[in-house]
Short mmCIF file of C-alpha atoms and ligand atoms in Angstrom, two decimals:
data_model
loop_
_atom_site.label_atom_id
_atom_site.label_comp_id
_atom_site.label_asym_id
_atom_site.label_seq_id
_atom_site.Cartn_x
_atom_site.Cartn_y
_atom_site.Cartn_z
CA MET A 1 -12.95 -32.11 -15.31
CA ARG A 2 -9.86 -34.93 -17.21
CA ARG A 3 -10.91 -37.70 -14.84
CA PRO A 4 -7.75 -39.33 -13.20
CA ARG A 5 -5.74 -42.02 -14.43
CA LEU A 6 -4.85 -45.05 -12.09
CA LEU A 7 -2.59 -47.22 -12.90
CA ASP A 8 -3.80 -51.36 -11.93
CA LEU A 9 -0.50 -53.46 -11.10
CA PHE A 10 -1.48 -57.28 -10.92
CA CYS A 11 -4.93 -56.39 -12.79
CA GLY A 12 -6.39 -59.73 -13.08
CA ALA A 13 -10.38 -59.92 -14.41
CA GLY A 14 -10.54 -56.52 -13.07
CA GLY A 15 -12.61 -56.84 -9.74
CA ALA A 16 -9.94 -54.16 -8.36
CA ALA A 17 -10.21 -51.86 -11.52
CA MET A 18 -13.82 -52.17 -11.65
CA GLY A 19 -14.43 -50.65 -8.15
CA TYR A 20 -12.08 -47.20 -9.32
CA HIS A 21 -13.68 -47.23 -12.16
CA ARG A 22 -17.16 -46.60 -10.88
CA ALA A 23 -14.92 -44.04 -8.10
CA GLY A 24 -14.27 -42.12 -11.66
CA PHE A 25 -11.06 -43.18 -12.28
CA ASP A 26 -9.81 -44.04 -15.86
CA VAL A 27 -7.99 -47.30 -15.32
CA VAL A 28 -5.22 -48.69 -17.51
CA GLY A 29 -4.43 -52.48 -16.36
CA VAL A 30 -1.02 -54.49 -16.16
CA ASP A 31 -0.72 -58.25 -15.75
CA ILE A 32 2.07 -61.20 -16.81
CA LYS A 33 -1.20 -63.25 -18.30
CA PRO A 34 -3.84 -62.67 -21.26
CA GLN A 35 -6.70 -61.14 -19.38
CA PRO A 36 -8.82 -61.42 -21.85
CA ARG A 37 -11.86 -59.90 -20.18
CA PHE A 38 -10.47 -57.15 -17.92
CA PRO A 39 -12.57 -54.61 -19.25
CA PHE A 40 -10.54 -51.40 -19.86
CA GLU A 41 -7.13 -50.56 -20.98
CA PHE A 42 -4.76 -53.72 -20.49
CA HIS A 43 -1.25 -54.35 -21.10
CA GLN A 44 0.55 -57.65 -20.67
CA ALA A 45 3.73 -57.06 -19.23
CA ASP A 46 5.89 -57.67 -15.75
CA ALA A 47 4.35 -55.49 -13.05
CA MET A 48 7.57 -55.17 -11.29
CA THR A 49 9.03 -53.16 -14.41
CA PHE A 50 6.28 -51.40 -16.01
CA PRO A 51 7.18 -48.05 -16.53
CA LEU A 52 4.93 -46.15 -13.50
CA GLU A 53 5.14 -42.37 -15.29
CA GLY A 54 1.60 -40.52 -16.31
CA TYR A 55 -0.59 -41.34 -13.80
CA ASP A 56 -2.15 -39.78 -10.65
CA ALA A 57 -2.90 -42.89 -8.84
CA ILE A 58 -1.25 -46.51 -8.11
CA HIS A 59 -3.17 -49.72 -7.03
CA ALA A 60 -0.94 -52.86 -7.13
CA SER A 61 -2.18 -56.40 -5.87
CA PRO A 62 0.75 -58.49 -5.91
CA PRO A 63 -0.14 -61.88 -5.83
CA CYS A 64 -1.20 -63.12 -2.27
CA GLN A 65 -0.23 -67.02 -2.47
CA ALA A 66 3.24 -66.76 -0.43
CA TYR A 67 1.20 -65.68 2.26
CA SER A 68 -2.11 -67.71 1.84
CA ALA A 69 -2.38 -70.41 4.76
CA ALA A 70 -3.86 -72.57 2.10
CA TRP A 71 -1.12 -72.18 -0.32
CA ALA A 72 1.66 -73.37 2.27
CA LEU A 73 -0.09 -76.33 2.59
CA HIS A 74 0.86 -77.36 -0.65
CA LYS A 75 4.73 -76.20 0.15
CA ARG A 76 4.45 -74.65 -3.31
CA VAL A 77 7.07 -71.84 -3.71
CA HIS A 78 5.70 -67.93 -4.13
CA PRO A 79 7.63 -64.62 -4.87
CA ARG A 80 6.80 -62.53 -1.87
CA LEU A 81 6.69 -59.32 -3.73
CA VAL A 82 4.99 -57.09 -1.26
CA GLU A 83 8.05 -55.35 0.17
CA ALA A 84 9.70 -54.94 -3.37
CA VAL A 85 6.24 -53.20 -4.61
CA ARG A 86 5.90 -50.76 -1.67
CA GLY A 87 9.42 -49.99 -1.86
CA ARG A 88 9.01 -48.78 -6.06
CA LEU A 89 5.65 -47.30 -5.73
CA LEU A 90 6.84 -44.89 -2.48
CA ALA A 91 9.73 -43.81 -5.29
CA THR A 92 7.01 -42.39 -7.40
CA GLY A 93 5.74 -40.18 -5.00
CA LEU A 94 2.44 -40.48 -6.21
CA PRO A 95 -0.56 -41.88 -4.00
CA PHE A 96 -0.67 -45.40 -4.04
CA VAL A 97 -2.23 -48.69 -2.39
CA ILE A 98 -1.55 -52.44 -2.14
CA GLU A 99 -3.96 -54.60 -1.39
CA ASN A 100 -3.37 -58.42 -0.07
CA VAL A 101 -4.13 -61.03 2.36
CA GLU A 102 -4.30 -60.60 6.46
CA ARG A 103 -1.22 -62.52 6.71
CA SER A 104 0.65 -60.07 4.23
CA PRO A 105 3.39 -57.51 5.64
CA LEU A 106 0.71 -54.76 4.96
CA ARG A 107 -0.03 -52.21 7.39
CA ARG A 108 -3.57 -52.74 9.38
CA GLU A 109 -3.65 -49.57 11.33
CA PRO A 110 -2.66 -45.76 10.76
CA GLY A 111 1.36 -45.19 10.98
CA LEU A 112 3.05 -41.95 11.94
CA ASP A 113 5.84 -42.48 8.92
CA GLY A 114 3.20 -41.88 6.75
CA LEU A 115 1.59 -45.55 5.64
CA HIS A 116 -1.95 -46.22 6.61
CA GLY A 117 -3.35 -49.24 7.11
CA ILE A 118 -7.47 -50.66 7.05
CA ARG A 119 -8.80 -54.05 6.18
CA LEU A 120 -12.05 -54.46 4.50
CA CYS A 121 -15.01 -56.94 4.93
CA GLY A 122 -17.78 -58.01 2.35
CA THR A 123 -19.95 -57.50 5.56
CA ALA A 124 -19.19 -53.82 5.97
CA PHE A 125 -20.99 -53.25 2.65
CA GLY A 126 -24.04 -55.64 3.12
CA MET A 127 -22.95 -58.27 0.47
CA THR A 128 -25.01 -61.30 0.85
CA VAL A 129 -26.47 -64.17 -1.70
CA VAL A 130 -29.11 -66.36 -0.95
CA VAL A 131 -28.21 -69.90 -2.31
CA ARG A 132 -31.13 -73.09 -2.16
CA GLY A 133 -33.29 -70.44 0.76
CA GLN A 134 -30.30 -69.82 2.93
CA GLU A 135 -28.61 -65.94 3.36
CA TYR A 136 -24.88 -66.51 3.11
CA GLU A 137 -22.44 -63.28 3.74
CA LEU A 138 -18.56 -62.52 1.96
CA ARG A 139 -16.28 -61.78 4.49
CA ARG A 140 -12.96 -61.88 2.19
CA HIS A 141 -10.79 -59.94 4.56
CA ARG A 142 -8.37 -58.02 2.35
CA LEU A 143 -5.68 -55.60 3.71
CA PHE A 144 -5.22 -52.02 1.95
CA GLU A 145 -2.35 -49.84 2.72
CA SER A 146 -1.61 -46.39 1.27
CA ASN A 147 0.37 -43.05 1.65
CA VAL A 148 -2.43 -41.26 2.15
CA PHE A 149 -4.76 -41.56 5.21
CA LEU A 150 -8.05 -44.04 4.10
CA ALA A 151 -11.04 -44.66 6.20
CA ASP A 152 -11.82 -47.31 8.21
CA LEU A 153 -15.12 -49.74 7.72
CA SER A 154 -16.07 -52.67 10.58
CA CYS A 155 -17.23 -55.73 10.13
CA ASN A 156 -20.63 -56.93 10.67
CA HIS A 157 -20.56 -60.57 10.84
CA ARG A 158 -23.96 -61.95 11.31
CA LEU A 159 -25.11 -64.68 8.71
CA PRO A 160 -22.91 -68.64 7.60
CA VAL A 161 -20.03 -67.62 5.33
CA ILE A 162 -20.07 -67.64 1.40
CA GLY A 163 -16.32 -68.62 0.28
CA ILE A 164 -15.06 -67.83 -2.60
CA TYR A 165 -11.93 -69.59 -3.32
CA GLY A 166 -10.38 -72.68 -4.91
CA HIS A 167 -10.13 -73.34 -8.61
CA GLY A 168 -11.45 -76.52 -10.42
CA GLU A 169 -15.24 -78.16 -10.22
CA SER A 170 -17.37 -76.91 -8.63
CA LYS A 171 -17.95 -78.68 -5.34
CA PRO A 172 -20.33 -77.69 -2.58
CA MET A 173 -18.94 -77.91 1.18
CA ARG A 174 -20.90 -77.62 4.27
CA GLY A 175 -18.27 -76.61 6.62
CA LYS A 176 -18.26 -75.44 10.25
CA ARG A 177 -18.48 -71.92 9.27
CA GLY A 178 -20.66 -71.77 6.66
CA TYR A 179 -21.03 -73.24 3.30
CA GLN A 180 -18.48 -72.93 0.32
CA ILE A 181 -20.76 -72.37 -3.10
CA SER A 182 -18.48 -72.45 -5.91
CA THR A 183 -20.82 -72.36 -9.02
CA ALA A 184 -19.41 -69.30 -11.12
CA GLU A 185 -23.03 -67.92 -10.60
CA VAL A 186 -22.94 -67.48 -7.07
CA ARG A 187 -19.45 -66.08 -7.07
CA ARG A 188 -20.70 -63.36 -9.72
CA GLU A 189 -23.72 -62.34 -8.06
CA ILE A 190 -22.25 -61.59 -4.65
CA MET A 191 -18.38 -60.53 -5.94
CA GLY A 192 -20.04 -58.42 -8.09
CA MET A 193 -18.59 -59.04 -11.47
CA PRO A 194 -20.80 -60.71 -13.91
CA TRP A 195 -18.29 -59.97 -16.67
CA ALA A 196 -15.77 -62.24 -14.93
CA ASN A 197 -15.09 -66.51 -14.71
CA ARG A 198 -15.11 -68.81 -11.36
CA ASP A 199 -11.38 -68.50 -11.49
CA GLU A 200 -10.66 -65.07 -12.25
CA ILE A 201 -13.70 -64.42 -9.30
CA ALA A 202 -11.62 -66.49 -6.64
CA GLU A 203 -8.43 -64.67 -7.28
CA ALA A 204 -10.05 -61.06 -7.43
CA ILE A 205 -11.36 -58.16 -4.59
CA PRO A 206 -15.07 -56.91 -5.13
CA PRO A 207 -15.21 -53.67 -6.81
CA ALA A 208 -17.33 -52.50 -3.66
CA TYR A 209 -13.82 -52.26 -1.92
CA THR A 210 -11.82 -50.39 -4.08
CA GLU A 211 -15.18 -48.36 -5.28
CA TRP A 212 -15.08 -47.36 -1.19
CA ILE A 213 -10.94 -46.78 -1.60
CA GLY A 214 -11.11 -44.46 -4.78
CA LYS A 215 -13.77 -42.24 -4.07
CA GLN A 216 -11.32 -41.05 -0.96
CA LEU A 217 -8.49 -41.05 -3.45
CA ILE A 218 -10.12 -39.04 -5.37
CA GLU A 219 -11.40 -36.60 -2.92
CA GLN A 220 -7.38 -36.32 -1.71
CA LEU A 221 -6.58 -35.48 -5.45
CA ARG A 222 -9.05 -32.76 -5.52
CA ALA A 223 -7.87 -31.38 -2.46
CA ALA A 224 -4.43 -30.94 -3.09
CA ALA A 225 -4.63 -29.63 -6.95
C1 SAM B 1 -4.41 -61.13 -6.85
S1 SAM B 1 -4.38 -61.16 -8.67
C2 SAM B 1 -5.30 -59.61 -9.01
C3 SAM B 1 -6.25 -59.84 -8.83
C4 SAM B 1 -7.11 -58.06 -8.85
N1 SAM B 1 -6.72 -57.54 -8.14
C5 SAM B 1 -8.86 -58.35 -9.02
O1 SAM B 1 -9.80 -57.55 -7.83
O2 SAM B 1 -9.47 -58.62 -9.96
C6 SAM B 1 -2.66 -61.37 -8.94
C7 SAM B 1 -2.87 -60.95 -10.47
O3 SAM B 1 -1.07 -60.86 -10.74
C8 SAM B 1 -0.70 -61.37 -11.85
N2 SAM B 1 0.49 -61.87 -11.67
C9 SAM B 1 1.76 -62.45 -11.16
N3 SAM B 1 3.07 -61.88 -11.47
C10 SAM B 1 2.94 -61.17 -12.04
C11 SAM B 1 4.04 -60.10 -12.27
N4 SAM B 1 4.94 -60.02 -11.95
N5 SAM B 1 3.86 -58.90 -13.37
C12 SAM B 1 2.56 -58.50 -12.88
N6 SAM B 1 1.26 -59.22 -13.09
C13 SAM B 1 1.27 -60.51 -11.85
C14 SAM B 1 -1.42 -63.13 -11.53
O4 SAM B 1 -1.50 -63.47 -13.14
C15 SAM B 1 -2.38 -62.17 -11.04
O5 SAM B 1 -3.76 -62.30 -12.37
#
């Protein structure tokens, strides 16, 4: 049986793409910047105009900076693309998933209008890392909105948190909620992205999240076939 094809818009270095690949999709990525480490077929292009025909499903991770508290502090202006992306994907009639941060305007629960949202957390997948004898957990809450129903998973918060954000110099910082260890090695291990660099991982979602979603998409595609 042919592997279904998934278009990954705003693909970055391929955190989301790898999860869909593991779930059983052939993935094609699109990003406006070169992504030399993206592990699948890649097109450098604007996701807002890239043709959407020829795929079985579409994922989009528009930039989150416009909705993020940290970036608001810098008073930098970033495009708010979620609504425009949702409109484009709805028009295709294909199954789609849009991912973004908690402060974005994505759905976070099942809706009567056919759009559903779930929130995923690294603790639901048991994602932990040991640094200098201390175990830390990944939370990295992300919303996933879809026009197909997706099963949710609950958080299981129990350990100090490790933060995977920020670019620039590696600077371990002890905070109230845990420890931010920014080394590339720690990021690769806890996020499950051994092919990506430190800054790419800061923008990525863990493949575990989209593997969970991708398996559900594939089941629904098979059921509809
Ligand atoms: C949050 S990151 C995506 C991370 C990716 N989903 C992952 O899991 O690794 C957003 C990406 O959108 C890209 N981007 C921003 N504007 C874009 C546009 N108009 N078209 C295509 N890509 C764009 C950025 O270069 C960045 O790589």
